[in-house]
mmCIF file with all atom_site columns, C-alpha atoms in Angstrom:
data_model
loop_
_atom_site.group_PDB
_atom_site.id
_atom_site.type_symbol
_atom_site.label_atom_id
_atom_site.label_alt_id
_atom_site.label_comp_id
_atom_site.label_asym_id
_atom_site.label_entity_id
_atom_site.label_seq_id
_atom_site.pdbx_PDB_ins_code
_atom_site.Cartn_x
_atom_site.Cartn_y
_atom_site.Cartn_z
_atom_site.occupancy
_atom_site.B_iso_or_equiv
_atom_site.pdbx_formal_charge
_atom_site.auth_seq_id
_atom_site.auth_comp_id
_atom_site.auth_asym_id
_atom_site.auth_atom_id
_atom_site.pdbx_PDB_model_num
ATOM 1   C CA . MET A 1 1   ? 7.885   -37.521 -10.962 1.00 43.00 ? 1   MET A CA 1
ATOM 2   C CA . SER A 1 2   ? 6.457   -34.175 -9.977  1.00 59.00 ? 2   SER A CA 1
ATOM 3   C CA . GLU A 1 3   ? 8.548   -31.222 -8.878  1.00 82.00 ? 3   GLU A CA 1
ATOM 4   C CA . LYS A 1 4   ? 8.804   -30.382 -5.207  1.00 92.00 ? 4   LYS A CA 1
ATOM 5   C CA . ASN A 1 5   ? 7.265   -27.280 -3.742  1.00 96.00 ? 5   ASN A CA 1
ATOM 6   C CA . LEU A 1 6   ? 9.903   -24.777 -2.645  1.00 96.00 ? 6   LEU A CA 1
ATOM 7   C CA . LEU A 1 7   ? 10.827  -24.558 1.022   1.00 97.00 ? 7   LEU A CA 1
ATOM 8   C CA . LYS A 1 8   ? 10.034  -21.232 2.717   1.00 97.00 ? 8   LYS A CA 1
ATOM 9   C CA . ALA A 1 9   ? 13.635  -19.979 2.569   1.00 97.00 ? 9   ALA A CA 1
ATOM 10  C CA . GLU A 1 10  ? 13.752  -20.884 -1.113  1.00 97.00 ? 10  GLU A CA 1
ATOM 11  C CA . ARG A 1 11  ? 10.460  -19.091 -1.743  1.00 98.00 ? 11  ARG A CA 1
ATOM 12  C CA . VAL A 1 12  ? 11.684  -15.956 0.017   1.00 98.00 ? 12  VAL A CA 1
ATOM 13  C CA . ALA A 1 13  ? 14.908  -15.883 -2.011  1.00 98.00 ? 13  ALA A CA 1
ATOM 14  C CA . TYR A 1 14  ? 13.109  -16.571 -5.290  1.00 98.00 ? 14  TYR A CA 1
ATOM 15  C CA . ILE A 1 15  ? 10.372  -13.976 -4.686  1.00 98.00 ? 15  ILE A CA 1
ATOM 16  C CA . LEU A 1 16  ? 12.898  -11.289 -3.751  1.00 98.00 ? 16  LEU A CA 1
ATOM 17  C CA . THR A 1 17  ? 15.059  -11.992 -6.819  1.00 98.00 ? 17  THR A CA 1
ATOM 18  C CA . GLU A 1 18  ? 12.078  -12.174 -9.160  1.00 98.00 ? 18  GLU A CA 1
ATOM 19  C CA . LEU A 1 19  ? 10.460  -8.955  -7.926  1.00 98.00 ? 19  LEU A CA 1
ATOM 20  C CA . GLN A 1 20  ? 13.733  -7.033  -8.045  1.00 98.00 ? 20  GLN A CA 1
ATOM 21  C CA . SER A 1 21  ? 14.304  -8.260  -11.581 1.00 98.00 ? 21  SER A CA 1
ATOM 22  C CA . ARG A 1 22  ? 10.823  -7.344  -12.791 1.00 98.00 ? 22  ARG A CA 1
ATOM 23  C CA . TYR A 1 23  ? 10.517  -4.008  -10.954 1.00 98.00 ? 23  TYR A CA 1
ATOM 24  C CA . PRO A 1 24  ? 14.033  -2.751  -10.160 1.00 98.00 ? 24  PRO A CA 1
ATOM 25  C CA . GLU A 1 25  ? 12.912  0.809   -9.390  1.00 96.00 ? 25  GLU A CA 1
ATOM 26  C CA . PRO A 1 26  ? 9.193   0.680   -8.640  1.00 97.00 ? 26  PRO A CA 1
ATOM 27  C CA . PRO A 1 27  ? 7.595   4.116   -9.025  1.00 96.00 ? 27  PRO A CA 1
ATOM 28  C CA . ILE A 1 28  ? 5.213   5.507   -6.429  1.00 95.00 ? 28  ILE A CA 1
ATOM 29  C CA . PRO A 1 29  ? 1.787   5.034   -8.046  1.00 96.00 ? 29  PRO A CA 1
ATOM 30  C CA . LEU A 1 30  ? 0.117   8.079   -6.471  1.00 97.00 ? 30  LEU A CA 1
ATOM 31  C CA . ASP A 1 31  ? 0.972   11.447  -8.010  1.00 97.00 ? 31  ASP A CA 1
ATOM 32  C CA . HIS A 1 32  ? 2.229   13.910  -5.404  1.00 98.00 ? 32  HIS A CA 1
ATOM 33  C CA . LYS A 1 33  ? 4.828   16.628  -4.916  1.00 97.00 ? 33  LYS A CA 1
ATOM 34  C CA . ASP A 1 34  ? 5.568   16.515  -1.189  1.00 98.00 ? 34  ASP A CA 1
ATOM 35  C CA . PRO A 1 35  ? 4.679   14.611  2.006   1.00 98.00 ? 35  PRO A CA 1
ATOM 36  C CA . TYR A 1 36  ? 1.414   16.520  2.457   1.00 98.00 ? 36  TYR A CA 1
ATOM 37  C CA . THR A 1 37  ? 0.027   15.811  -1.003  1.00 98.00 ? 37  THR A CA 1
ATOM 38  C CA . LEU A 1 38  ? 1.128   12.160  -0.664  1.00 98.00 ? 38  LEU A CA 1
ATOM 39  C CA . LEU A 1 39  ? -0.629  11.898  2.708   1.00 98.00 ? 39  LEU A CA 1
ATOM 40  C CA . VAL A 1 40  ? -3.882  13.214  1.248   1.00 98.00 ? 40  VAL A CA 1
ATOM 41  C CA . ALA A 1 41  ? -3.579  11.027  -1.860  1.00 98.00 ? 41  ALA A CA 1
ATOM 42  C CA . VAL A 1 42  ? -3.036  7.879   0.228   1.00 97.00 ? 42  VAL A CA 1
ATOM 43  C CA . LEU A 1 43  ? -6.026  8.788   2.397   1.00 98.00 ? 43  LEU A CA 1
ATOM 44  C CA . LEU A 1 44  ? -8.130  9.146   -0.762  1.00 98.00 ? 44  LEU A CA 1
ATOM 45  C CA . SER A 1 45  ? -6.949  5.766   -2.076  1.00 96.00 ? 45  SER A CA 1
ATOM 46  C CA . ALA A 1 46  ? -8.841  3.825   0.611   1.00 93.00 ? 46  ALA A CA 1
ATOM 47  C CA . GLN A 1 47  ? -11.333 1.608   -1.257  1.00 92.00 ? 47  GLN A CA 1
ATOM 48  C CA . CYS A 1 48  ? -10.442 3.461   -4.455  1.00 95.00 ? 48  CYS A CA 1
ATOM 49  C CA . THR A 1 49  ? -7.982  2.802   -7.280  1.00 94.00 ? 49  THR A CA 1
ATOM 50  C CA . ASP A 1 50  ? -4.754  4.787   -7.566  1.00 96.00 ? 50  ASP A CA 1
ATOM 51  C CA . GLU A 1 51  ? -5.748  5.663   -11.120 1.00 96.00 ? 51  GLU A CA 1
ATOM 52  C CA . ARG A 1 52  ? -8.966  7.297   -9.938  1.00 98.00 ? 52  ARG A CA 1
ATOM 53  C CA . VAL A 1 53  ? -7.130  9.199   -7.197  1.00 98.00 ? 53  VAL A CA 1
ATOM 54  C CA . ASN A 1 54  ? -4.649  10.549  -9.752  1.00 98.00 ? 54  ASN A CA 1
ATOM 55  C CA . GLN A 1 55  ? -7.575  11.765  -11.875 1.00 98.00 ? 55  GLN A CA 1
ATOM 56  C CA . VAL A 1 56  ? -9.110  13.611  -8.917  1.00 98.00 ? 56  VAL A CA 1
ATOM 57  C CA . THR A 1 57  ? -6.141  15.170  -7.126  1.00 98.00 ? 57  THR A CA 1
ATOM 58  C CA . PRO A 1 58  ? -5.175  17.821  -9.753  1.00 98.00 ? 58  PRO A CA 1
ATOM 59  C CA . ALA A 1 59  ? -8.462  19.619  -9.101  1.00 98.00 ? 59  ALA A CA 1
ATOM 60  C CA . LEU A 1 60  ? -8.002  19.208  -5.345  1.00 98.00 ? 60  LEU A CA 1
ATOM 61  C CA . TRP A 1 61  ? -4.494  20.710  -5.502  1.00 98.00 ? 61  TRP A CA 1
ATOM 62  C CA . GLN A 1 62  ? -5.927  23.648  -7.432  1.00 98.00 ? 62  GLN A CA 1
ATOM 63  C CA . LEU A 1 63  ? -8.271  24.227  -4.537  1.00 98.00 ? 63  LEU A CA 1
ATOM 64  C CA . ALA A 1 64  ? -5.484  23.758  -1.960  1.00 98.00 ? 64  ALA A CA 1
ATOM 65  C CA . ASP A 1 65  ? -2.171  21.917  -2.078  1.00 98.00 ? 65  ASP A CA 1
ATOM 66  C CA . ASN A 1 66  ? -0.929  22.633  1.456   1.00 98.00 ? 66  ASN A CA 1
ATOM 67  C CA . PRO A 1 67  ? -2.415  22.321  4.934   1.00 98.00 ? 67  PRO A CA 1
ATOM 68  C CA . PHE A 1 68  ? -2.676  26.100  5.475   1.00 98.00 ? 68  PHE A CA 1
ATOM 69  C CA . ASP A 1 69  ? -4.917  26.574  2.431   1.00 98.00 ? 69  ASP A CA 1
ATOM 70  C CA . MET A 1 70  ? -6.777  23.268  2.881   1.00 98.00 ? 70  MET A CA 1
ATOM 71  C CA . ALA A 1 71  ? -7.699  24.121  6.474   1.00 98.00 ? 71  ALA A CA 1
ATOM 72  C CA . LYS A 1 72  ? -9.527  27.221  5.168   1.00 98.00 ? 72  LYS A CA 1
ATOM 73  C CA . GLN A 1 73  ? -11.697 25.250  2.741   1.00 98.00 ? 73  GLN A CA 1
ATOM 74  C CA . SER A 1 74  ? -15.188 24.045  3.550   1.00 98.00 ? 74  SER A CA 1
ATOM 75  C CA . VAL A 1 75  ? -15.862 20.338  3.909   1.00 98.00 ? 75  VAL A CA 1
ATOM 76  C CA . GLU A 1 76  ? -18.499 20.700  1.179   1.00 98.00 ? 76  GLU A CA 1
ATOM 77  C CA . ASP A 1 77  ? -16.020 22.150  -1.335  1.00 98.00 ? 77  ASP A CA 1
ATOM 78  C CA . ILE A 1 78  ? -13.524 19.379  -0.627  1.00 98.00 ? 78  ILE A CA 1
ATOM 79  C CA . LYS A 1 79  ? -16.244 16.729  -0.829  1.00 98.00 ? 79  LYS A CA 1
ATOM 80  C CA . ALA A 1 80  ? -17.488 18.003  -4.184  1.00 98.00 ? 80  ALA A CA 1
ATOM 81  C CA . ILE A 1 81  ? -14.057 17.414  -5.731  1.00 98.00 ? 81  ILE A CA 1
ATOM 82  C CA . ILE A 1 82  ? -13.201 14.060  -4.149  1.00 98.00 ? 82  ILE A CA 1
ATOM 83  C CA . ARG A 1 83  ? -16.650 12.464  -4.570  1.00 98.00 ? 83  ARG A CA 1
ATOM 84  C CA . PRO A 1 84  ? -15.463 10.112  -7.378  1.00 98.00 ? 84  PRO A CA 1
ATOM 85  C CA . CYS A 1 85  ? -13.045 8.486   -4.893  1.00 97.00 ? 85  CYS A CA 1
ATOM 86  C CA . GLY A 1 86  ? -15.883 7.195   -2.720  1.00 96.00 ? 86  GLY A CA 1
ATOM 87  C CA . LEU A 1 87  ? -16.446 7.670   1.021   1.00 97.00 ? 87  LEU A CA 1
ATOM 88  C CA . SER A 1 88  ? -16.332 11.413  0.332   1.00 97.00 ? 88  SER A CA 1
ATOM 89  C CA . PRO A 1 89  ? -18.211 12.514  3.492   1.00 97.00 ? 89  PRO A CA 1
ATOM 90  C CA . GLN A 1 90  ? -15.671 10.866  5.789   1.00 98.00 ? 90  GLN A CA 1
ATOM 91  C CA . LYS A 1 91  ? -12.639 11.633  3.638   1.00 98.00 ? 91  LYS A CA 1
ATOM 92  C CA . SER A 1 92  ? -13.477 15.335  3.199   1.00 98.00 ? 92  SER A CA 1
ATOM 93  C CA . LYS A 1 93  ? -13.890 15.806  6.952   1.00 98.00 ? 93  LYS A CA 1
ATOM 94  C CA . ALA A 1 94  ? -10.625 13.955  7.600   1.00 98.00 ? 94  ALA A CA 1
ATOM 95  C CA . ILE A 1 95  ? -8.689  16.029  5.056   1.00 98.00 ? 95  ILE A CA 1
ATOM 96  C CA . LYS A 1 96  ? -9.905  19.312  6.528   1.00 98.00 ? 96  LYS A CA 1
ATOM 97  C CA . LYS A 1 97  ? -9.367  18.234  10.133  1.00 98.00 ? 97  LYS A CA 1
ATOM 98  C CA . LEU A 1 98  ? -5.893  16.754  9.619   1.00 98.00 ? 98  LEU A CA 1
ATOM 99  C CA . SER A 1 99  ? -4.903  19.936  7.779   1.00 98.00 ? 99  SER A CA 1
ATOM 100 C CA . GLU A 1 100 ? -6.080  22.012  10.750  1.00 98.00 ? 100 GLU A CA 1
ATOM 101 C CA . ILE A 1 101 ? -4.071  19.790  13.121  1.00 98.00 ? 101 ILE A CA 1
ATOM 102 C CA . LEU A 1 102 ? -0.944  20.044  10.971  1.00 98.00 ? 102 LEU A CA 1
ATOM 103 C CA . VAL A 1 103 ? -1.211  23.827  11.039  1.00 98.00 ? 103 VAL A CA 1
ATOM 104 C CA . ALA A 1 104 ? -1.970  24.064  14.761  1.00 98.00 ? 104 ALA A CA 1
ATOM 105 C CA . ASP A 1 105 ? 0.429   21.415  16.090  1.00 98.00 ? 105 ASP A CA 1
ATOM 106 C CA . TYR A 1 106 ? 3.153   20.921  13.478  1.00 98.00 ? 106 TYR A CA 1
ATOM 107 C CA . ASP A 1 107 ? 3.611   24.336  11.808  1.00 98.00 ? 107 ASP A CA 1
ATOM 108 C CA . GLY A 1 108 ? 2.080   22.911  8.648   1.00 98.00 ? 108 GLY A CA 1
ATOM 109 C CA . VAL A 1 109 ? 4.694   20.159  8.322   1.00 98.00 ? 109 VAL A CA 1
ATOM 110 C CA . VAL A 1 110 ? 3.783   16.476  8.048   1.00 98.00 ? 110 VAL A CA 1
ATOM 111 C CA . PRO A 1 111 ? 5.500   14.762  10.992  1.00 98.00 ? 111 PRO A CA 1
ATOM 112 C CA . GLU A 1 112 ? 8.160   12.198  10.175  1.00 98.00 ? 112 GLU A CA 1
ATOM 113 C CA . ASP A 1 113 ? 6.877   9.962   12.940  1.00 97.00 ? 113 ASP A CA 1
ATOM 114 C CA . MET A 1 114 ? 4.690   6.865   12.650  1.00 97.00 ? 114 MET A CA 1
ATOM 115 C CA . ASP A 1 115 ? 2.864   7.351   15.946  1.00 97.00 ? 115 ASP A CA 1
ATOM 116 C CA . ALA A 1 116 ? 2.138   11.013  15.239  1.00 98.00 ? 116 ALA A CA 1
ATOM 117 C CA . LEU A 1 117 ? 0.814   10.206  11.778  1.00 98.00 ? 117 LEU A CA 1
ATOM 118 C CA . GLU A 1 118 ? -1.505  7.534   13.150  1.00 97.00 ? 118 GLU A CA 1
ATOM 119 C CA . THR A 1 119 ? -3.184  10.091  15.420  1.00 97.00 ? 119 THR A CA 1
ATOM 120 C CA . LEU A 1 120 ? -4.315  12.183  12.432  1.00 98.00 ? 120 LEU A CA 1
ATOM 121 C CA . PRO A 1 121 ? -7.950  11.815  11.306  1.00 98.00 ? 121 PRO A CA 1
ATOM 122 C CA . GLY A 1 122 ? -8.388  9.282   8.511   1.00 97.00 ? 122 GLY A CA 1
ATOM 123 C CA . VAL A 1 123 ? -4.804  8.043   8.821   1.00 97.00 ? 123 VAL A CA 1
ATOM 124 C CA . GLY A 1 124 ? -4.515  4.411   9.832   1.00 95.00 ? 124 GLY A CA 1
ATOM 125 C CA . HIS A 1 125 ? -1.464  2.221   10.252  1.00 95.00 ? 125 HIS A CA 1
ATOM 126 C CA . LYS A 1 126 ? -1.196  1.386   6.552   1.00 95.00 ? 126 LYS A CA 1
ATOM 127 C CA . THR A 1 127 ? -1.509  5.007   5.403   1.00 96.00 ? 127 THR A CA 1
ATOM 128 C CA . ALA A 1 128 ? 1.092   6.114   7.953   1.00 98.00 ? 128 ALA A CA 1
ATOM 129 C CA . GLY A 1 129 ? 3.424   3.358   6.757   1.00 97.00 ? 129 GLY A CA 1
ATOM 130 C CA . VAL A 1 130 ? 3.073   4.422   3.129   1.00 97.00 ? 130 VAL A CA 1
ATOM 131 C CA . VAL A 1 131 ? 3.931   8.031   4.025   1.00 98.00 ? 131 VAL A CA 1
ATOM 132 C CA . MET A 1 132 ? 6.899   6.995   6.171   1.00 98.00 ? 132 MET A CA 1
ATOM 133 C CA . SER A 1 133 ? 8.322   4.788   3.427   1.00 97.00 ? 133 SER A CA 1
ATOM 134 C CA . GLN A 1 134 ? 7.506   6.788   0.302   1.00 97.00 ? 134 GLN A CA 1
ATOM 135 C CA . ALA A 1 135 ? 7.758   10.367  1.568   1.00 97.00 ? 135 ALA A CA 1
ATOM 136 C CA . PHE A 1 136 ? 10.561  9.993   4.110   1.00 98.00 ? 136 PHE A CA 1
ATOM 137 C CA . GLY A 1 137 ? 12.381  6.818   3.045   1.00 96.00 ? 137 GLY A CA 1
ATOM 138 C CA . VAL A 1 138 ? 11.966  5.226   6.482   1.00 97.00 ? 138 VAL A CA 1
ATOM 139 C CA . PRO A 1 139 ? 11.754  1.412   6.252   1.00 97.00 ? 139 PRO A CA 1
ATOM 140 C CA . ALA A 1 140 ? 8.130   0.272   6.534   1.00 97.00 ? 140 ALA A CA 1
ATOM 141 C CA . PHE A 1 141 ? 6.105   -2.556  5.030   1.00 97.00 ? 141 PHE A CA 1
ATOM 142 C CA . PRO A 1 142 ? 2.520   -1.314  4.683   1.00 95.00 ? 142 PRO A CA 1
ATOM 143 C CA . VAL A 1 143 ? 0.218   -4.266  4.035   1.00 95.00 ? 143 VAL A CA 1
ATOM 144 C CA . ASP A 1 144 ? -3.145  -3.887  2.330   1.00 92.00 ? 144 ASP A CA 1
ATOM 145 C CA . THR A 1 145 ? -5.598  -6.603  1.345   1.00 91.00 ? 145 THR A CA 1
ATOM 146 C CA . HIS A 1 146 ? -3.775  -7.180  -1.965  1.00 92.00 ? 146 HIS A CA 1
ATOM 147 C CA . ILE A 1 147 ? -0.370  -7.753  -0.349  1.00 96.00 ? 147 ILE A CA 1
ATOM 148 C CA . HIS A 1 148 ? -2.073  -9.911  2.290   1.00 96.00 ? 148 HIS A CA 1
ATOM 149 C CA . ARG A 1 149 ? -3.534  -12.065 -0.516  1.00 96.00 ? 149 ARG A CA 1
ATOM 150 C CA . LEU A 1 150 ? -0.191  -12.508 -2.294  1.00 97.00 ? 150 LEU A CA 1
ATOM 151 C CA . ALA A 1 151 ? 1.683   -13.286 0.913   1.00 97.00 ? 151 ALA A CA 1
ATOM 152 C CA . GLN A 1 152 ? -0.785  -16.085 1.628   1.00 96.00 ? 152 GLN A CA 1
ATOM 153 C CA . ARG A 1 153 ? -0.683  -17.478 -1.900  1.00 97.00 ? 153 ARG A CA 1
ATOM 154 C CA . TRP A 1 154 ? 3.114   -17.520 -1.783  1.00 98.00 ? 154 TRP A CA 1
ATOM 155 C CA . GLY A 1 155 ? 3.271   -19.203 1.608   1.00 97.00 ? 155 GLY A CA 1
ATOM 156 C CA . LEU A 1 156 ? 4.859   -16.271 3.415   1.00 97.00 ? 156 LEU A CA 1
ATOM 157 C CA . THR A 1 157 ? 2.205   -16.000 6.112   1.00 96.00 ? 157 THR A CA 1
ATOM 158 C CA . SER A 1 158 ? -0.794  -17.764 7.545   1.00 92.00 ? 158 SER A CA 1
ATOM 159 C CA . GLY A 1 159 ? -1.913  -14.568 9.231   1.00 85.00 ? 159 GLY A CA 1
ATOM 160 C CA . LYS A 1 160 ? -5.620  -13.953 9.587   1.00 88.00 ? 160 LYS A CA 1
ATOM 161 C CA . ASN A 1 161 ? -5.144  -10.179 9.395   1.00 93.00 ? 161 ASN A CA 1
ATOM 162 C CA . VAL A 1 162 ? -2.885  -7.581  7.796   1.00 93.00 ? 162 VAL A CA 1
ATOM 163 C CA . ALA A 1 163 ? -1.119  -6.872  11.104  1.00 95.00 ? 163 ALA A CA 1
ATOM 164 C CA . GLN A 1 164 ? 0.130   -10.454 11.377  1.00 96.00 ? 164 GLN A CA 1
ATOM 165 C CA . THR A 1 165 ? 1.046   -10.534 7.693   1.00 97.00 ? 165 THR A CA 1
ATOM 166 C CA . GLU A 1 166 ? 3.102   -7.361  8.148   1.00 97.00 ? 166 GLU A CA 1
ATOM 167 C CA . LYS A 1 167 ? 5.007   -8.919  11.066  1.00 97.00 ? 167 LYS A CA 1
ATOM 168 C CA . ASP A 1 168 ? 5.701   -12.081 9.053   1.00 98.00 ? 168 ASP A CA 1
ATOM 169 C CA . LEU A 1 169 ? 6.929   -10.197 5.975   1.00 98.00 ? 169 LEU A CA 1
ATOM 170 C CA . LYS A 1 170 ? 9.181   -7.968  8.071   1.00 98.00 ? 170 LYS A CA 1
ATOM 171 C CA . ARG A 1 171 ? 10.683  -11.046 9.669   1.00 98.00 ? 171 ARG A CA 1
ATOM 172 C CA . LEU A 1 172 ? 11.295  -12.809 6.341   1.00 98.00 ? 172 LEU A CA 1
ATOM 173 C CA . PHE A 1 173 ? 12.786  -9.938  4.343   1.00 98.00 ? 173 PHE A CA 1
ATOM 174 C CA . ALA A 1 174 ? 15.702  -7.680  5.319   1.00 98.00 ? 174 ALA A CA 1
ATOM 175 C CA . LYS A 1 175 ? 14.719  -4.126  6.265   1.00 98.00 ? 175 LYS A CA 1
ATOM 176 C CA . GLN A 1 176 ? 16.631  -2.645  3.335   1.00 98.00 ? 176 GLN A CA 1
ATOM 177 C CA . TYR A 1 177 ? 14.132  -4.232  0.918   1.00 98.00 ? 177 TYR A CA 1
ATOM 178 C CA . TRP A 1 178 ? 10.866  -3.314  2.650   1.00 98.00 ? 178 TRP A CA 1
ATOM 179 C CA . ASN A 1 179 ? 10.030  -0.046  0.898   1.00 97.00 ? 179 ASN A CA 1
ATOM 180 C CA . ASP A 1 180 ? 10.599  -1.432  -2.595  1.00 98.00 ? 180 ASP A CA 1
ATOM 181 C CA . LEU A 1 181 ? 8.931   -4.752  -1.786  1.00 98.00 ? 181 LEU A CA 1
ATOM 182 C CA . HIS A 1 182 ? 5.741   -3.008  -0.709  1.00 97.00 ? 182 HIS A CA 1
ATOM 183 C CA . LEU A 1 183 ? 5.470   -1.496  -4.199  1.00 97.00 ? 183 LEU A CA 1
ATOM 184 C CA . GLN A 1 184 ? 6.844   -4.565  -6.029  1.00 98.00 ? 184 GLN A CA 1
ATOM 185 C CA . PHE A 1 185 ? 4.177   -6.789  -4.454  1.00 98.00 ? 185 PHE A CA 1
ATOM 186 C CA . ILE A 1 186 ? 1.495   -4.343  -5.605  1.00 96.00 ? 186 ILE A CA 1
ATOM 187 C CA . TYR A 1 187 ? 2.781   -4.113  -9.172  1.00 97.00 ? 187 TYR A CA 1
ATOM 188 C CA . TYR A 1 188 ? 3.218   -7.866  -9.506  1.00 98.00 ? 188 TYR A CA 1
ATOM 189 C CA . GLY A 1 189 ? -0.246  -8.481  -8.071  1.00 97.00 ? 189 GLY A CA 1
ATOM 190 C CA . ARG A 1 190 ? -1.839  -6.075  -10.544 1.00 95.00 ? 190 ARG A CA 1
ATOM 191 C CA . GLU A 1 191 ? -0.012  -7.586  -13.503 1.00 96.00 ? 191 GLU A CA 1
ATOM 192 C CA . PHE A 1 192 ? 0.004   -11.319 -12.784 1.00 97.00 ? 192 PHE A CA 1
ATOM 193 C CA . CYS A 1 193 ? -1.638  -12.374 -9.511  1.00 97.00 ? 193 CYS A CA 1
ATOM 194 C CA . THR A 1 194 ? -4.957  -10.557 -9.402  1.00 96.00 ? 194 THR A CA 1
ATOM 195 C CA . ALA A 1 195 ? -7.793  -11.465 -7.060  1.00 93.00 ? 195 ALA A CA 1
ATOM 196 C CA . ARG A 1 196 ? -9.763  -13.185 -9.821  1.00 93.00 ? 196 ARG A CA 1
ATOM 197 C CA . GLY A 1 197 ? -7.081  -13.870 -12.432 1.00 94.00 ? 197 GLY A CA 1
ATOM 198 C CA . CYS A 1 198 ? -5.010  -16.187 -10.246 1.00 96.00 ? 198 CYS A CA 1
ATOM 199 C CA . ASP A 1 199 ? -6.140  -18.560 -7.526  1.00 95.00 ? 199 ASP A CA 1
ATOM 200 C CA . GLY A 1 200 ? -2.669  -19.648 -6.434  1.00 96.00 ? 200 GLY A CA 1
ATOM 201 C CA . THR A 1 201 ? -2.210  -22.028 -9.372  1.00 96.00 ? 201 THR A CA 1
ATOM 202 C CA . VAL A 1 202 ? -1.870  -19.697 -12.376 1.00 96.00 ? 202 VAL A CA 1
ATOM 203 C CA . CYS A 1 203 ? 0.781   -16.938 -12.186 1.00 97.00 ? 203 CYS A CA 1
ATOM 204 C CA . PRO A 1 204 ? 4.546   -17.577 -12.533 1.00 97.00 ? 204 PRO A CA 1
ATOM 205 C CA . MET A 1 205 ? 5.231   -16.848 -8.854  1.00 98.00 ? 205 MET A CA 1
ATOM 206 C CA . CYS A 1 206 ? 2.566   -19.240 -7.578  1.00 98.00 ? 206 CYS A CA 1
ATOM 207 C CA . THR A 1 207 ? 3.434   -22.041 -9.989  1.00 97.00 ? 207 THR A CA 1
ATOM 208 C CA . THR A 1 208 ? 7.175   -21.765 -9.290  1.00 97.00 ? 208 THR A CA 1
ATOM 209 C CA . CYS A 1 209 ? 6.753   -21.699 -5.519  1.00 97.00 ? 209 CYS A CA 1
ATOM 210 C CA . TYR A 1 210 ? 4.103   -24.430 -5.531  1.00 97.00 ? 210 TYR A CA 1
ATOM 211 C CA . PRO A 1 211 ? 4.398   -26.627 -8.653  1.00 96.00 ? 211 PRO A CA 1
ATOM 212 C CA . ASN A 1 212 ? 2.505   -29.390 -6.824  1.00 94.00 ? 212 ASN A CA 1
ATOM 213 C CA . ARG A 1 213 ? -0.441  -27.220 -5.792  1.00 95.00 ? 213 ARG A CA 1
ATOM 214 C CA . LYS A 1 214 ? -3.488  -28.729 -7.465  1.00 92.00 ? 214 LYS A CA 1
ATOM 215 C CA . LYS A 1 215 ? -6.330  -26.885 -5.761  1.00 94.00 ? 215 LYS A CA 1
ATOM 216 C CA . PRO A 1 216 ? -6.920  -23.127 -5.496  1.00 95.00 ? 216 PRO A CA 1
ATOM 217 C CA . LYS A 1 217 ? -5.296  -21.526 -2.456  1.00 94.00 ? 217 LYS A CA 1
ATOM 218 C CA . VAL A 1 218 ? -7.960  -20.401 -0.031  1.00 90.00 ? 218 VAL A CA 1
ATOM 219 C CA . VAL A 1 219 ? -6.971  -16.971 1.279   1.00 87.00 ? 219 VAL A CA 1
ATOM 220 C CA . LYS A 1 220 ? -7.997  -15.887 4.751   1.00 84.00 ? 220 LYS A CA 1
ATOM 221 C CA . LYS A 1 221 ? -9.601  -12.496 4.338   1.00 81.00 ? 221 LYS A CA 1
ATOM 222 C CA . PRO A 1 222 ? -8.427  -9.845  6.783   1.00 75.00 ? 222 PRO A CA 1
#
């Protein structure tokens, strides 16, 4: 007789316990020293690995590590340094412009406000959420394509986009866990439940939640 798949409440409890056990104090993967350098690093991480960003940012911080100095740099000089991160034309313009806005409107201080962050060039909802949670400790659950994939494989959402997945995860998990869970999902996904290495039937989380799943889980791409 085959085992039963876990009910949603059982999956939520198991996933939370398992992630907290594996990654009790998940480190922030992007090297930074303050909210500004984190903001720029997260912006650079779009369609780029954290590892690559961490290789690039030391040279960028030598050029300028605060909005006052960054606003004085040319787009070309910024672009030359961040080119390995990809999308360098757009990212270099965004970094310069957001630095100018921070100086002009916020006295050079990154605002501790989700709506204000989302108005900055190159800063979308996910980037703003990462800064709110990791720089300021404000509960947020930023969802990228990787977290979206895991949440679908683990039966936590049927959302067709990251916005719906974020709403579902926030509803399922208590607010006190959001900031760690965002990172714990990422670390678990990298280690066990990769895009190609697991199809919903391989990793410990998938096989425990769905022991009866015989076919690969088709994930709705955002």
